[in-house]
């Protein structure tokens, strides 16, 4: 295994304790968050060499975020200090039939407004054999979108494989006059591994696909994007906030695999589940395992993440092994 570089925004997540409404009582729990930061954290805790490239303000918030990632084993030397503010978002956890609610407060963050000159791609990509980023970065605005495109172009020019998570966020795209289809297409066109389902592919291609058309959607994406080799996705059925059913699928140009459906009961926190899936898949693939093992690892890490508050999957290989072995008794 070589070194993976993740590029994206580090944020702070603020949530009311338990399942209270926002500011029902004057308390907020705080976690370091961000899609790419979650993937980097999970992979580092599973034993991978991971670098992170971002920018945070030069204040206690930014430095605490850096310290948190470094504490999990992420190489943080690519995180610059600068800009005006830390990106924030608020999560009010749902309960029963009340859905979880997200409020973003990340406009003009240090990362979103970082100019192209902030990123020295020769230095950041030196010794790297993989780049991971997501569709959240271009959704932040025109500057961040161009930085994301520059990142994938720099990696592609060096023949560094790119993994890209679609992570479509309507609330972010609606803030500015962007072109999600056009911008995301430019990024997926450089990727060899895409995390996204039939809805993400429909957005990219302008062609509707039903949930049962997963293979047709994958084949259409492979035809549209010659560099693309693998597509990983999940299917989720929600009974209520505490009870979900989840399965995973991985398609290649030649074949596909799908996991059995897993029951997620007594959910503690679903936020970050998609990032855990991406990390689990990357974990297996970067260890040289096949797509069946990658799908299994993705589901396993996602299931474990649902048991943990906060955004990142803070598990070790032993936790993953115990889950895959099926033992739920006390580990003594």
CSV table of C-alpha atoms in Angstrom, one decimal, residues 56-235:
chain,number,residue,atom,x,y,z
A,56,UNK,CA,-8.4,26.1,7.9
A,57,UNK,CA,-8.2,29.4,9.7
A,58,UNK,CA,-5.2,30.2,11.8
A,59,UNK,CA,-7.1,30.1,15.1
A,60,UNK,CA,-8.1,27.6,17.8
A,61,UNK,CA,-10.8,26.1,15.7
A,62,UNK,CA,-8.5,25.4,12.8
A,63,UNK,CA,-5.6,24.1,14.9
A,64,UNK,CA,-7.9,21.9,16.9
A,65,UNK,CA,-9.2,20.3,13.7
A,66,UNK,CA,-5.7,19.6,12.6
A,67,UNK,CA,-4.7,18.1,15.9
A,68,UNK,CA,-7.7,15.8,15.8
A,69,UNK,CA,-6.9,14.4,12.4
A,70,UNK,CA,-3.2,14.1,13.3
A,71,UNK,CA,-4.2,12.2,16.5
A,72,UNK,CA,-6.0,9.6,14.3
A,73,UNK,CA,-2.8,9.1,12.3
A,74,UNK,CA,-3.5,11.4,9.3
A,75,UNK,CA,-0.5,13.2,7.8
A,76,UNK,CA,-1.7,16.9,8.1
A,77,UNK,CA,1.3,18.6,6.6
A,78,UNK,CA,-0.8,19.5,3.6
A,79,UNK,CA,-3.3,21.5,5.6
A,80,UNK,CA,-2.6,25.2,5.2
A,81,UNK,CA,-3.4,27.9,7.7
A,82,UNK,CA,-5.3,30.9,6.3
A,83,UNK,CA,-8.6,32.3,5.4
A,84,UNK,CA,-11.3,33.9,7.5
A,85,UNK,CA,-13.5,31.3,9.0
A,86,UNK,CA,-14.1,27.6,9.7
A,87,UNK,CA,-16.9,25.9,7.9
A,88,UNK,CA,-19.6,24.7,10.2
A,89,UNK,CA,-22.7,22.6,10.0
A,90,UNK,CA,-25.5,21.7,12.4
A,91,UNK,CA,-27.1,18.3,12.7
A,92,UNK,CA,-30.3,17.7,14.6
A,93,UNK,CA,-30.6,14.0,15.0
A,94,UNK,CA,-34.0,12.6,14.2
A,95,UNK,CA,-36.0,10.1,16.2
A,96,UNK,CA,-38.8,7.7,15.3
A,97,UNK,CA,-40.6,9.3,12.3
A,98,UNK,CA,-38.8,12.6,12.6
A,99,UNK,CA,-36.0,12.9,10.1
A,100,UNK,CA,-32.5,14.2,10.8
A,101,UNK,CA,-32.0,17.8,9.7
A,102,UNK,CA,-28.9,19.5,8.5
A,103,UNK,CA,-28.1,23.3,8.4
A,104,UNK,CA,-25.0,24.4,6.6
A,105,UNK,CA,-22.9,27.5,7.7
A,106,UNK,CA,-19.9,27.2,5.4
A,107,UNK,CA,-20.2,30.1,2.9
A,108,UNK,CA,-16.8,31.8,2.4
A,109,UNK,CA,-14.9,29.4,4.6
A,110,UNK,CA,-11.2,29.2,4.6
A,111,UNK,CA,-11.3,26.2,2.3
A,112,UNK,CA,-14.1,27.4,0.0
A,113,UNK,CA,-12.3,30.7,-0.8
A,114,UNK,CA,-8.8,29.4,-1.0
A,115,UNK,CA,-7.2,30.6,-4.3
A,116,UNK,CA,-5.6,28.3,-6.8
A,117,UNK,CA,-2.2,29.4,-5.5
A,118,UNK,CA,-2.9,27.8,-2.2
A,119,UNK,CA,-2.3,24.3,-3.7
A,120,UNK,CA,1.2,23.2,-4.7
A,121,UNK,CA,0.2,20.0,-6.5
A,122,UNK,CA,3.8,19.0,-7.2
A,123,UNK,CA,4.4,18.9,-3.5
A,124,UNK,CA,1.0,17.5,-2.4
A,125,UNK,CA,1.1,14.6,-4.9
A,126,UNK,CA,4.7,13.7,-4.5
A,127,UNK,CA,4.9,10.0,-3.5
A,128,UNK,CA,1.2,9.6,-3.7
A,129,UNK,CA,-0.5,6.6,-5.5
A,130,UNK,CA,-4.2,7.7,-5.0
A,131,UNK,CA,-6.3,10.9,-4.8
A,132,UNK,CA,-9.7,10.9,-3.2
A,133,UNK,CA,-12.2,13.8,-3.3
A,134,UNK,CA,-15.9,14.3,-3.5
A,135,UNK,CA,-18.7,16.3,-5.2
A,136,UNK,CA,-19.0,18.4,-2.0
A,137,UNK,CA,-16.0,20.5,-2.9
A,138,UNK,CA,-17.3,21.8,-6.3
A,139,UNK,CA,-20.7,22.4,-4.6
A,140,UNK,CA,-19.1,25.1,-2.4
A,141,UNK,CA,-18.7,27.6,-5.2
A,142,UNK,CA,-16.8,28.6,-8.4
A,143,UNK,CA,-13.4,28.9,-6.7
A,144,UNK,CA,-13.6,25.5,-4.9
A,145,UNK,CA,-15.0,23.9,-8.1
A,146,UNK,CA,-11.9,25.0,-10.1
A,147,UNK,CA,-9.6,23.9,-7.4
A,148,UNK,CA,-11.2,20.4,-7.5
A,149,UNK,CA,-10.8,20.3,-11.3
A,150,UNK,CA,-7.1,21.4,-10.9
A,151,UNK,CA,-6.6,18.6,-8.4
A,152,UNK,CA,-7.9,15.8,-10.7
A,153,UNK,CA,-6.0,17.2,-13.7
A,154,UNK,CA,-2.8,17.3,-11.7
A,155,UNK,CA,-3.3,13.7,-10.5
A,156,UNK,CA,-4.3,12.5,-14.0
A,157,UNK,CA,-1.2,14.1,-15.5
A,158,UNK,CA,0.9,12.0,-13.1
A,159,UNK,CA,-1.1,8.8,-13.8
A,160,UNK,CA,-2.3,8.8,-10.2
A,161,UNK,CA,-5.6,6.9,-9.8
A,162,UNK,CA,-8.5,9.0,-8.6
A,163,UNK,CA,-11.5,8.0,-6.5
A,164,UNK,CA,-14.5,10.3,-6.5
A,165,UNK,CA,-17.6,10.2,-4.3
A,166,UNK,CA,-20.5,12.0,-6.0
A,167,UNK,CA,-21.9,13.2,-2.6
A,168,UNK,CA,-24.6,15.4,-4.3
A,169,UNK,CA,-25.7,18.1,-1.8
A,170,UNK,CA,-28.7,20.1,-3.2
A,171,UNK,CA,-28.6,22.7,-0.4
A,172,UNK,CA,-25.0,23.6,-1.3
A,173,UNK,CA,-25.5,23.7,-5.1
A,174,UNK,CA,-28.6,25.9,-4.7
A,175,UNK,CA,-26.6,28.6,-2.9
A,176,UNK,CA,-24.9,29.7,-6.2
A,177,UNK,CA,-25.4,29.7,-9.9
A,178,UNK,CA,-23.4,26.5,-10.5
A,179,UNK,CA,-23.7,23.8,-13.0
A,180,UNK,CA,-23.6,20.5,-11.0
A,181,UNK,CA,-23.9,18.2,-14.1
A,182,UNK,CA,-21.2,20.0,-16.0
A,183,UNK,CA,-18.7,20.3,-13.1
A,184,UNK,CA,-19.3,16.8,-11.7
A,185,UNK,CA,-18.9,15.3,-15.2
A,186,UNK,CA,-15.4,16.9,-15.5
A,187,UNK,CA,-14.4,15.3,-12.2
A,188,UNK,CA,-15.9,11.8,-12.9
A,189,UNK,CA,-14.3,11.8,-16.3
A,190,UNK,CA,-10.9,11.6,-14.6
A,191,UNK,CA,-11.8,9.0,-12.0
A,192,UNK,CA,-11.1,5.3,-12.1
A,193,UNK,CA,-13.4,4.6,-9.0
A,194,UNK,CA,-16.7,6.3,-8.6
A,195,UNK,CA,-18.9,6.2,-5.5
A,196,UNK,CA,-22.5,6.8,-6.6
A,197,UNK,CA,-25.8,5.1,-7.4
A,198,UNK,CA,-28.3,5.2,-10.3
A,199,UNK,CA,-29.5,8.6,-9.2
A,200,UNK,CA,-25.9,10.0,-9.3
A,201,UNK,CA,-25.4,8.5,-12.8
A,202,UNK,CA,-28.7,9.9,-13.9
A,203,UNK,CA,-27.6,13.4,-12.9
A,204,UNK,CA,-24.3,13.0,-14.8
A,205,UNK,CA,-25.8,11.6,-18.0
A,206,UNK,CA,-29.2,13.4,-18.0
A,207,UNK,CA,-30.8,10.0,-18.4
A,208,UNK,CA,-33.3,8.6,-15.8
A,209,UNK,CA,-32.6,5.2,-14.2
A,210,UNK,CA,-34.8,3.3,-11.8
A,211,UNK,CA,-33.5,1.6,-8.7
A,212,UNK,CA,-33.6,-1.7,-10.4
A,213,UNK,CA,-31.6,-0.5,-13.3
A,214,UNK,CA,-28.2,-0.5,-11.4
A,215,UNK,CA,-26.4,-2.5,-14.1
A,216,UNK,CA,-27.8,-0.5,-16.9
A,217,UNK,CA,-26.8,2.7,-15.2
A,218,UNK,CA,-23.3,1.4,-14.6
A,219,UNK,CA,-22.9,0.3,-18.2
A,220,UNK,CA,-24.0,3.7,-19.3
A,221,UNK,CA,-21.5,5.4,-17.1
A,222,UNK,CA,-18.7,3.1,-18.3
A,223,UNK,CA,-19.6,4.0,-21.9
A,224,UNK,CA,-19.6,7.7,-21.1
A,225,UNK,CA,-16.4,7.8,-19.1
A,226,UNK,CA,-13.5,5.7,-20.6
A,227,UNK,CA,-11.3,6.1,-17.6
A,228,UNK,CA,-13.9,4.8,-15.1
A,229,UNK,CA,-13.3,1.1,-14.1
A,230,UNK,CA,-15.3,0.6,-10.9
A,231,UNK,CA,-18.5,1.9,-9.4
A,232,UNK,CA,-19.5,1.3,-5.8
A,233,UNK,CA,-22.9,2.1,-4.3
A,234,UNK,CA,-25.3,1.3,-1.5
A,235,UNK,CA,-29.0,0.8,-1.4
